CSV table of C-alpha atoms and ligand atoms in Angstrom, one decimal:
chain,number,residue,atom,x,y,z
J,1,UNK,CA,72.2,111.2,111.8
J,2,UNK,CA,70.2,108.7,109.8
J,3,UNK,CA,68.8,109.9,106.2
J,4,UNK,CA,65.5,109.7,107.3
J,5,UNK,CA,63.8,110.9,104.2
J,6,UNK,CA,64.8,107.6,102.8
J,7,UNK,CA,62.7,105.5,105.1
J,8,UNK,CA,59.5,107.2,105.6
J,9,UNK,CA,57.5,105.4,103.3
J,10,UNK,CA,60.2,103.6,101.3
J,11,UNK,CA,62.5,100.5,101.2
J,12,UNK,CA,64.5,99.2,104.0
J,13,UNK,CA,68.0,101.1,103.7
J,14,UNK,CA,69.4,98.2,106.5
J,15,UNK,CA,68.5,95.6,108.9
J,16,UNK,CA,68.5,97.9,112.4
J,17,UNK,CA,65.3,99.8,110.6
J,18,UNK,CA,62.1,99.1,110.1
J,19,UNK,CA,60.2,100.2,106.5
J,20,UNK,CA,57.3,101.3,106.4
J,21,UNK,CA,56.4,98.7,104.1
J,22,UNK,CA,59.0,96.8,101.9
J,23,UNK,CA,57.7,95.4,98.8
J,24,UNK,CA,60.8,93.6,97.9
J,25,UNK,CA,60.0,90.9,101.0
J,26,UNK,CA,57.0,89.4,99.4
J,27,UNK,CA,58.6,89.4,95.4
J,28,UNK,CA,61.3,87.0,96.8
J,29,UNK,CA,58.6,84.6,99.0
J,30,UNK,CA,56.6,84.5,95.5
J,31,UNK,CA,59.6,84.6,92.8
J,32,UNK,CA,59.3,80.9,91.7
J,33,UNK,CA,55.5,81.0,91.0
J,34,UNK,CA,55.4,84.3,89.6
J,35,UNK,CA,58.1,84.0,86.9
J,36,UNK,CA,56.2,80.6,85.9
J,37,UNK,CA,53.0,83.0,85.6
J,38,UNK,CA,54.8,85.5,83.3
J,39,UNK,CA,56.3,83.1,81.4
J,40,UNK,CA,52.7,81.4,80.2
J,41,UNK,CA,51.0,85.0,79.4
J,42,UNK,CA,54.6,85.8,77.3
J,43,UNK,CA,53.9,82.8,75.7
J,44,UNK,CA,50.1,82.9,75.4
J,45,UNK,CA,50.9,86.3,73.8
J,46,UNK,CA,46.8,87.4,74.7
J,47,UNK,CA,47.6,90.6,76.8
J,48,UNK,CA,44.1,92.3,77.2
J,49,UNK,CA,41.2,90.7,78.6
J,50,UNK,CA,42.7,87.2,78.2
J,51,UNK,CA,42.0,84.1,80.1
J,52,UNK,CA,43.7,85.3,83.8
J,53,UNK,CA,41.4,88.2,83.8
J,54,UNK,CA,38.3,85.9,83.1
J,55,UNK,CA,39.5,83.6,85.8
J,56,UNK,CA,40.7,85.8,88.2
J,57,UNK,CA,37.2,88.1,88.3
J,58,UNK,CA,35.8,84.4,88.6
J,59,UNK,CA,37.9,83.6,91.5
J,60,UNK,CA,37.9,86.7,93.2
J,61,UNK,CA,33.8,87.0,93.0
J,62,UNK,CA,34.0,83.1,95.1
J,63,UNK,CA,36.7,84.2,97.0
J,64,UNK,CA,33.8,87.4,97.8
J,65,UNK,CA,30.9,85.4,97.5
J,66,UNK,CA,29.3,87.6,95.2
J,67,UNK,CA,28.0,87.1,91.5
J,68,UNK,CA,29.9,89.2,89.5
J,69,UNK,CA,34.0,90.8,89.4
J,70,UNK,CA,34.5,93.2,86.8
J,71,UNK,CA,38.2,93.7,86.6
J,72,UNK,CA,39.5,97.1,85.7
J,73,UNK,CA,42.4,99.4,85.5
J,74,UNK,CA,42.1,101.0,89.0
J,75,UNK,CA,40.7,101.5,92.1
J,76,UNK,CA,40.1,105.6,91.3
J,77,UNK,CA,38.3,103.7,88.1
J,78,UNK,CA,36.2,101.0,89.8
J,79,UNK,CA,35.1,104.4,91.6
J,80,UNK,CA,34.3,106.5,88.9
J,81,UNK,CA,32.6,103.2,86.6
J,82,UNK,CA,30.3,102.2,89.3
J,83,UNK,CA,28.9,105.9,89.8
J,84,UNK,CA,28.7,106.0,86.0
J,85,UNK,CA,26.7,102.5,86.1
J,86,UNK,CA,24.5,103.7,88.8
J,87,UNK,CA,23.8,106.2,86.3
J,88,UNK,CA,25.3,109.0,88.4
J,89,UNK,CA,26.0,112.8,86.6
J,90,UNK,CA,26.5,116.6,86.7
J,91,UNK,CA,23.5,117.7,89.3
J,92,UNK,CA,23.4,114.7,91.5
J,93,UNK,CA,25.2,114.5,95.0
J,94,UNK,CA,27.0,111.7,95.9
J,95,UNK,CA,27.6,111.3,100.2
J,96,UNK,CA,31.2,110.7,101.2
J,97,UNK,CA,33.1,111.2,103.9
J,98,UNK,CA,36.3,114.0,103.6
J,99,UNK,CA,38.6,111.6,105.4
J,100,UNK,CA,39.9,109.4,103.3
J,101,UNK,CA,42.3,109.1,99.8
J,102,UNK,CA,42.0,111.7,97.4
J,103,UNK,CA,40.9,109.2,94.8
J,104,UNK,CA,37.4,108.4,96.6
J,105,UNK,CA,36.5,112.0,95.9
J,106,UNK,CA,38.1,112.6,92.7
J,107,UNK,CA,35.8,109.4,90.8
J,108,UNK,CA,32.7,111.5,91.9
J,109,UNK,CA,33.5,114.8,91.1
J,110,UNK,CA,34.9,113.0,87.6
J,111,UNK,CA,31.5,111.6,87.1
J,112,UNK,CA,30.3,115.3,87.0
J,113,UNK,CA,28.3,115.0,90.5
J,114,UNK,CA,28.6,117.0,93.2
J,115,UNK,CA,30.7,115.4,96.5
J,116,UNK,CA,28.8,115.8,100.0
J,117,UNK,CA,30.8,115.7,103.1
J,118,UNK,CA,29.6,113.4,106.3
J,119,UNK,CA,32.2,113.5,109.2
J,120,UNK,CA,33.2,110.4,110.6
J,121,UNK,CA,33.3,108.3,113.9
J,122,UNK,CA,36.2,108.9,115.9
J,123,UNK,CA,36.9,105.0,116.9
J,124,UNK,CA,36.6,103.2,113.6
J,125,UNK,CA,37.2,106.1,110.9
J,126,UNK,CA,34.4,105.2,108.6
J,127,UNK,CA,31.3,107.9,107.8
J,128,UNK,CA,29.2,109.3,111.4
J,129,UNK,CA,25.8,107.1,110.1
J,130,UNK,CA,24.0,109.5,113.0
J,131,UNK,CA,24.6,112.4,110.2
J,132,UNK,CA,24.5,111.2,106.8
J,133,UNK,CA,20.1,111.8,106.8
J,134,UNK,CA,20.1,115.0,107.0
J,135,UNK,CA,22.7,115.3,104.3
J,136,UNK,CA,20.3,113.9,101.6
J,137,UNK,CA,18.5,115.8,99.4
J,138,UNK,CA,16.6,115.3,96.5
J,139,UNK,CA,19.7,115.4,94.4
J,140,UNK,CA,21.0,112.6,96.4
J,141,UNK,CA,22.1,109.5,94.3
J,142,UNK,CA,24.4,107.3,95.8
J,143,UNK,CA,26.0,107.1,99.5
J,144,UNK,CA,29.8,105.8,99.3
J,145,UNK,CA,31.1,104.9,102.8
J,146,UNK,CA,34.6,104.2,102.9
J,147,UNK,CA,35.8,101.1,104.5
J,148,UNK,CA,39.2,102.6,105.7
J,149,UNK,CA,42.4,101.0,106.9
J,150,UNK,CA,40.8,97.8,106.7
J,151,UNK,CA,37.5,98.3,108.7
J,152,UNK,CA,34.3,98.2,107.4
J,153,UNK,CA,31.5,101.3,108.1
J,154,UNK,CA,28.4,100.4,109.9
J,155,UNK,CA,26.8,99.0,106.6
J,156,UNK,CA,23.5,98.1,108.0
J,157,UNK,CA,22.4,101.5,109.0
J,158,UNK,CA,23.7,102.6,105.7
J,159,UNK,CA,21.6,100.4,103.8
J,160,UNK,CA,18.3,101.3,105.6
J,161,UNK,CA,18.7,105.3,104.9
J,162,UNK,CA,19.8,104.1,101.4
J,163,UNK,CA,16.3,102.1,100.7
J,164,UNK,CA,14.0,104.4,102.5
J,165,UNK,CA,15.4,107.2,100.5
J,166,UNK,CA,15.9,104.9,97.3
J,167,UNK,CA,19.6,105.6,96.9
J,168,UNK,CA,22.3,103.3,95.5
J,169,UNK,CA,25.2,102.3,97.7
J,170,UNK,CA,29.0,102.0,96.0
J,171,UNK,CA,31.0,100.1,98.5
J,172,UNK,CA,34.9,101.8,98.6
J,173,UNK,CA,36.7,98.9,99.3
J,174,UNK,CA,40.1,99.8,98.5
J,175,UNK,CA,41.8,99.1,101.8
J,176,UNK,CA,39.5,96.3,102.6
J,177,UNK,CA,40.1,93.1,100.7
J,178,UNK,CA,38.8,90.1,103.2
J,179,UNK,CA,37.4,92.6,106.0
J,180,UNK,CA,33.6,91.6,106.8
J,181,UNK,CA,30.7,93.1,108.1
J,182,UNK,CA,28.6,90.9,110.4
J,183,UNK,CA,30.7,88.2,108.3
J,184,UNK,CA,29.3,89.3,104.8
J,185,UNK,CA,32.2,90.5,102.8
J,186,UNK,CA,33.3,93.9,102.4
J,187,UNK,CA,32.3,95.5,99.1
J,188,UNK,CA,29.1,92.7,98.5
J,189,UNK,CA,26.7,94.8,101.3
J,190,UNK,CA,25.7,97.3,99.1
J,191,UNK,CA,24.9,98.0,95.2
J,192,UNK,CA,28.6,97.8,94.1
J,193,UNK,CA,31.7,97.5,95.5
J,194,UNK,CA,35.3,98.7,94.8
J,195,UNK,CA,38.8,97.3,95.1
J,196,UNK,CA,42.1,98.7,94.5
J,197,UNK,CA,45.1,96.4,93.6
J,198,UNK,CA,47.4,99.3,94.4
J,199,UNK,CA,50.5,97.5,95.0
J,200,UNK,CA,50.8,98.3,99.0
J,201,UNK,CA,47.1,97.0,99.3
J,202,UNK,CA,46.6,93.8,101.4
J,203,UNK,CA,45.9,92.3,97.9
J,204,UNK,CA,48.5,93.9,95.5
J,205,UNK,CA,49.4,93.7,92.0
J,206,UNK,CA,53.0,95.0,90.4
J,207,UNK,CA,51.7,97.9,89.3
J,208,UNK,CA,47.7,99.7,88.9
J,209,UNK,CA,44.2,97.3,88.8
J,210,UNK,CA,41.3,97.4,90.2
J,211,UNK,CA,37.8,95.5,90.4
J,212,UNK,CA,34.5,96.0,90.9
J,213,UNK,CA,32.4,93.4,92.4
J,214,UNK,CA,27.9,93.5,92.6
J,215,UNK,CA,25.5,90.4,92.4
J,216,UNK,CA,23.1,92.8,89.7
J,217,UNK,CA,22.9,91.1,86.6
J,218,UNK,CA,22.1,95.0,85.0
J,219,UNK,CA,24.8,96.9,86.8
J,220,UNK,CA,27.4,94.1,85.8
J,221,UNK,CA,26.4,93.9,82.0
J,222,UNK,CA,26.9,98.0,82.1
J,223,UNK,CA,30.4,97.6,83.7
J,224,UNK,CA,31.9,95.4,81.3
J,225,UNK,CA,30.8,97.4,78.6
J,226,UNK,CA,31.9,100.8,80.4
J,227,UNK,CA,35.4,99.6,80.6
J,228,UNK,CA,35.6,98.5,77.1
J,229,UNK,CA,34.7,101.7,75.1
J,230,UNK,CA,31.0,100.8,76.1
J,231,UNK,CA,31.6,98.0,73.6
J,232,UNK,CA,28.5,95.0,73.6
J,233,UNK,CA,31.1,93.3,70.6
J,234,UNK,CA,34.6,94.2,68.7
J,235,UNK,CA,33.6,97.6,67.3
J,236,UNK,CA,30.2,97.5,68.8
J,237,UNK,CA,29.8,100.0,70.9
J,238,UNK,CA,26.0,100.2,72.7
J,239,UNK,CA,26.8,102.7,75.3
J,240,UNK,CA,29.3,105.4,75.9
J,241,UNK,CA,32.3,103.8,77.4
J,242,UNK,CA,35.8,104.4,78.3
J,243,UNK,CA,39.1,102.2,78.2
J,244,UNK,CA,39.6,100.9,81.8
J,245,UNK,CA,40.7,97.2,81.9
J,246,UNK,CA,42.6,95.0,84.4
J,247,UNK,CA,45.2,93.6,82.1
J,248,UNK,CA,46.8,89.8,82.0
J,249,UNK,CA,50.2,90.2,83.5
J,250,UNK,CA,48.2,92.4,86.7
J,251,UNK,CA,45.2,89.4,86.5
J,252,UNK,CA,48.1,86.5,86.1
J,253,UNK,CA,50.0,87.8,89.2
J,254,UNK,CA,46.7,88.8,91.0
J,255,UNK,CA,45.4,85.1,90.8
J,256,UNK,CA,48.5,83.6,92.5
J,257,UNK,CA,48.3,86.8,95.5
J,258,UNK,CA,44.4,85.7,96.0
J,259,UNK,CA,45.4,82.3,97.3
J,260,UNK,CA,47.7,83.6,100.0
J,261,UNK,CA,45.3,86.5,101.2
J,262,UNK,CA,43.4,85.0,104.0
J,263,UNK,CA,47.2,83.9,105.2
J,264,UNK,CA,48.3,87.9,104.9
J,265,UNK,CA,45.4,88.9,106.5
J,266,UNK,CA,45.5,86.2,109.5
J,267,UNK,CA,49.6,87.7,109.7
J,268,UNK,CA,48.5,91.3,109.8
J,269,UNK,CA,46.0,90.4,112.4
J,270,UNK,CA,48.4,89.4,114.9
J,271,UNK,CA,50.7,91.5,114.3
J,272,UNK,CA,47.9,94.3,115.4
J,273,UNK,CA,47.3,91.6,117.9
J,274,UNK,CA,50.6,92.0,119.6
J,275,UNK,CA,50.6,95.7,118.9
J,276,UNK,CA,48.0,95.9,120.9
J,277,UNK,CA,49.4,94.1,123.5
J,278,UNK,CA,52.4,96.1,124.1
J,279,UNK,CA,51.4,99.2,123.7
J,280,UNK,CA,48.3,99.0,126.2
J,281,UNK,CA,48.0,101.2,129.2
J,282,UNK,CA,49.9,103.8,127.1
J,283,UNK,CA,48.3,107.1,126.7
J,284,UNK,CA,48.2,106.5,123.2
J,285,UNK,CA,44.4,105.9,121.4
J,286,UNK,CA,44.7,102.2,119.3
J,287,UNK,CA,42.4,100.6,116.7
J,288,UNK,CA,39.5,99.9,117.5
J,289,UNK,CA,36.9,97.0,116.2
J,290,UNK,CA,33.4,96.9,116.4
J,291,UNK,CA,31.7,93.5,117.3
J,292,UNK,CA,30.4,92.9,114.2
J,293,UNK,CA,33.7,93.3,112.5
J,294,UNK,CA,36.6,91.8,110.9
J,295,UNK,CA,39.4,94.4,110.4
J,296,UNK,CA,42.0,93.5,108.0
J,297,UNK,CA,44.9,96.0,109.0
J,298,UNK,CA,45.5,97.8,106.3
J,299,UNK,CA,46.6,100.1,108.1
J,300,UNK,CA,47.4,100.3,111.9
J,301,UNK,CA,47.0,103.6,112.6
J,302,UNK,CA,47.1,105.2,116.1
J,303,UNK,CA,46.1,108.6,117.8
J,304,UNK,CA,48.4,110.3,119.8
J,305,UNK,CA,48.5,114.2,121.0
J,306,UNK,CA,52.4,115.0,119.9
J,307,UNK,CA,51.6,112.9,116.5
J,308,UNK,CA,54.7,114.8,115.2
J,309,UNK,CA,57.5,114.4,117.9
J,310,UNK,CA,56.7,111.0,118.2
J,311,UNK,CA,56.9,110.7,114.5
J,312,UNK,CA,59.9,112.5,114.2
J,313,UNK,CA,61.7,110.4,117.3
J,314,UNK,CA,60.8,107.2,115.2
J,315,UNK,CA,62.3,108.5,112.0
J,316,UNK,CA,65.3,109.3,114.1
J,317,UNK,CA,65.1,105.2,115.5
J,318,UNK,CA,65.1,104.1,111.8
J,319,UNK,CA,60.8,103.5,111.9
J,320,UNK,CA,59.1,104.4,108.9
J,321,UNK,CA,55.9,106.0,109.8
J,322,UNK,CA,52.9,107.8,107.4
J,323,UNK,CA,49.8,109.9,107.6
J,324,UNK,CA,46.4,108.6,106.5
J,325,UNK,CA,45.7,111.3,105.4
J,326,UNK,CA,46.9,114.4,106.6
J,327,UNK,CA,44.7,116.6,104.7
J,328,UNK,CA,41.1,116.1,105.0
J,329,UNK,CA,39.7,116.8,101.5
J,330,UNK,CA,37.6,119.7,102.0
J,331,UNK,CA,40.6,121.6,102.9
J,332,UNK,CA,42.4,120.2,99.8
J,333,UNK,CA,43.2,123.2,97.4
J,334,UNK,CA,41.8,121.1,94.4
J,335,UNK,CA,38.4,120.9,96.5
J,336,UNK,CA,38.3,124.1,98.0
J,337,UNK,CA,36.0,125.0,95.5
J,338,UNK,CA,32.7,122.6,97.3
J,339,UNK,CA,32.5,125.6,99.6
J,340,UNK,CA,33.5,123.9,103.1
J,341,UNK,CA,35.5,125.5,106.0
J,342,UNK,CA,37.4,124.7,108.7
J,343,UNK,CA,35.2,123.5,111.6
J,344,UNK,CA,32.7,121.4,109.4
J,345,UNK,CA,34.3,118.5,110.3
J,346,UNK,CA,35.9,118.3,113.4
J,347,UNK,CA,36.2,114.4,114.2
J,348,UNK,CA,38.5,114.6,110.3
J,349,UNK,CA,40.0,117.6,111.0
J,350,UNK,CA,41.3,116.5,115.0
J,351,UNK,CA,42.2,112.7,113.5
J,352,UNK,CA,44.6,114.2,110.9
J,353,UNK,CA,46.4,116.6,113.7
J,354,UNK,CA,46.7,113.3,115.7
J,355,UNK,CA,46.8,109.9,113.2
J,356,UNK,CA,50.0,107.7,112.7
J,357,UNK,CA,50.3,105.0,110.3
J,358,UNK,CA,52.9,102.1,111.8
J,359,UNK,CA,54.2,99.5,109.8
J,360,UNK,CA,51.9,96.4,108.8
J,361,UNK,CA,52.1,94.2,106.4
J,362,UNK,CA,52.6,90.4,106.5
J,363,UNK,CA,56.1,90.2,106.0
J,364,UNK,CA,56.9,92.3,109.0
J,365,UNK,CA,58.8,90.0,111.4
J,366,UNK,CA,57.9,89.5,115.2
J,367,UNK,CA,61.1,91.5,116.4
J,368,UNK,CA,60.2,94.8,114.4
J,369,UNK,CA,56.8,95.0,116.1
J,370,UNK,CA,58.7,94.6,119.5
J,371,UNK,CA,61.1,96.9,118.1
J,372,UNK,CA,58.1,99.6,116.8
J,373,UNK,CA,56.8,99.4,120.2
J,374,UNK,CA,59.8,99.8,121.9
J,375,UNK,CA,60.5,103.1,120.5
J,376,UNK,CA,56.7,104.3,120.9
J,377,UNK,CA,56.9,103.3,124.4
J,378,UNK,CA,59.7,104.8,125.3
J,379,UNK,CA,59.3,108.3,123.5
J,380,UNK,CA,55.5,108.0,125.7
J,381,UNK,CA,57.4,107.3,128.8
J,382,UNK,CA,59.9,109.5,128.5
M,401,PLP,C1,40.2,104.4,100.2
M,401,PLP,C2,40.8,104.4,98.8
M,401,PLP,N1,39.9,104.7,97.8
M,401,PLP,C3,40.4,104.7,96.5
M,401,PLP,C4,41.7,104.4,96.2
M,401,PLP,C5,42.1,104.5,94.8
M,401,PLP,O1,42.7,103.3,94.3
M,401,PLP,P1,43.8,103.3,93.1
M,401,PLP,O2,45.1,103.9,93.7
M,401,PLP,O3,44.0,101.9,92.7
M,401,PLP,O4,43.3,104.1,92.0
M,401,PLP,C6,42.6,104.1,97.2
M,401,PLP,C7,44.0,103.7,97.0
M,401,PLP,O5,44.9,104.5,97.0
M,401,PLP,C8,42.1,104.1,98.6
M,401,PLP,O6,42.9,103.8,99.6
């Protein structure tokens, strides 16, 4: 028997198994051109807000063709800033959707507002946009669709309820770096928009970071000074602010990532590509992608009835599998307390009885797909 525990989620333990992602493959590809990166910022010897942050928001705002990149410490904070810049605070409600990362949840309820649950489509996994009007209220503030596992939400529907109703939009485009929508980038539709640099993330840094992205001259100028103790200049401080800043090493390393993401993103395509491929006519539910989308495979996550045998059989084949997510946040004991119950969301609560998470990243090679596949195939056959 296998230790499985050491594979769900973690490094490669030997070459018959398949992790479910393996940080370690990338670090060697890049090894040359990163250590050439830390060297300069060791030797610059500027480690907060420094030149790579400067040129990094700069390149990743062109590589989003957007104004503005404010970088900061982490996606949870890019969250939490943008609500704060939008002017967001105890008594207003803030419309989400319950699945999705804890974090989406936790910036809102941290910016003292009040979380409102939409449920979500059952093909793409972002918010239901047939059920997010009659969800608004005159406390209403801001609606914060989740582009998850690398899909964007139906953003034009979103913004139309959002100006009729005079709401701001926040963007959570933590899995989503490159993914477009009617090919406008992800996280530049609406008001703000959010990346994390989480290292599994399509773009990742060696450790937390985050950014925020807007083309509002107001809303950017409010940012910079929120995640610098609200600072306008050194010991200046013109707003109430906090200490949340992408720092150099994070920006240094980020900068040399950015030029290889479109690559990544093209590799994680065709891996879902051939996933796809061999694993059609199965009775198993794969992504989907809406017409006027460009998914980025964050995450290629399928729906199956016996979710758990089948993930259980692939631990026992050496596949390292997750759950995104497996509790939908209303029925998280920290959020227990918004007052939902079991059956207000039934799309959320079915997906996370019946989601799987398979490997995908770039560095995945052809013959552990086939070998992924394999395995699914032939616990579905029997
Ligand atoms: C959808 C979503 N929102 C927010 C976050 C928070 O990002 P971070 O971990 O960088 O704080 C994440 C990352 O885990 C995420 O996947």
């Amino acid at each position: 028997m296998r230790n499985t525990k050491s594979i769900i989620g973690k490094e490669k333990t030997n070459t018959s198994e398949v992790p479910f992602f393996d940080l370690r493959r990338q670090c060697e590809k890049l090894k040359v051109e990163l250590e050439d990166a830390f060297r300069r910022v060791f030797e610059k010897g500027n480690f907060i807000l420094g030149e790579n942050v400067r040129l990094f928001e700069e390149e990743f705002a062109s590589y989003s063709d957007t104004k503005f990149a404010i970088g900061v410490g982490s996606g949870t904070e890019a969250l939490h800033l943008s609500l704060k810049a939008c002017g967001v605070g105890p008594g207003d409600e803030v419309i989400t959707v319950p699945n999705t990362a804890v974090p989406t949840v936790s910036a809102i309820s941290f910016a003292g507002a009040m979380p409102v649950f939409v449920d979500i489509t059952p093909d793409i996994h972002t918010i239901d946009v047939e059920k997010i009007e009659k969800k608004i209220t005159k406390k209403t503030k801001v609606i914060l669709p989740v582009h998850l596992y690398g899909h964007p939400a139906e953003m034009g529907q979103i913004l139309k309820l959002a100006r009729a109703h005079n709401l701001k939009v926040i963007e959570d485009s933590c899995q989503a770096h490159g993914a477009k929508y009617n090919g406008k980038d992800a996280g530049t539709i609406g008001d703000l928009g959010c990346f994390s640099f989480y290292p599994t993330k399509n773009l990742g840094a060696y450790g937390d970071g985050g950014m925020v992205v807007t083309s509002d001259g107001e809303l950017y100028e409010k940012l910079v000074m929120l995640r610098n103790y609200g600072e306008v200049k050194k010991f200046t401080s013109k707003i109430e602010g906090f200490n949340s800043r992408l720092d150099e090493i994070q920006a240094a390393i980020l900068r040399i990532k950015l030029r290889y993401l479109d690559e990544w993103n093209k590799r994680r395509g065709n891996i879902a590509e051939l996933y796809q491929q061999l694993l059609k006519g199965s009775d198993i539910q794969l992504p989907h992608e809406r017409e006027w989308a460009k998914h980025v495979y964050h995450l290629f996550v399928i729906k199956v009835n016996k979710r758990n045998a089948l993930r259980h059989y692939l631990e026992e084949h050496g596949i390292g599998t997750q759950i995104h997510y497996p509790i939908p946040i209303h029925q998280q004991e920290a959020y227990k307390k918004l007052g939902y119950k079991e059956g207000d969301f039934p799309v959320s609560e079915k997906n996370a009885e019946e989601i799987l998470s398979i490997p995908i990243y770039p560095e995945l090679t052809t013959v552990e797909v086939e070998t992924v596949a394999r395995c699914i195939k032939e616990f579905h056959d029997g």
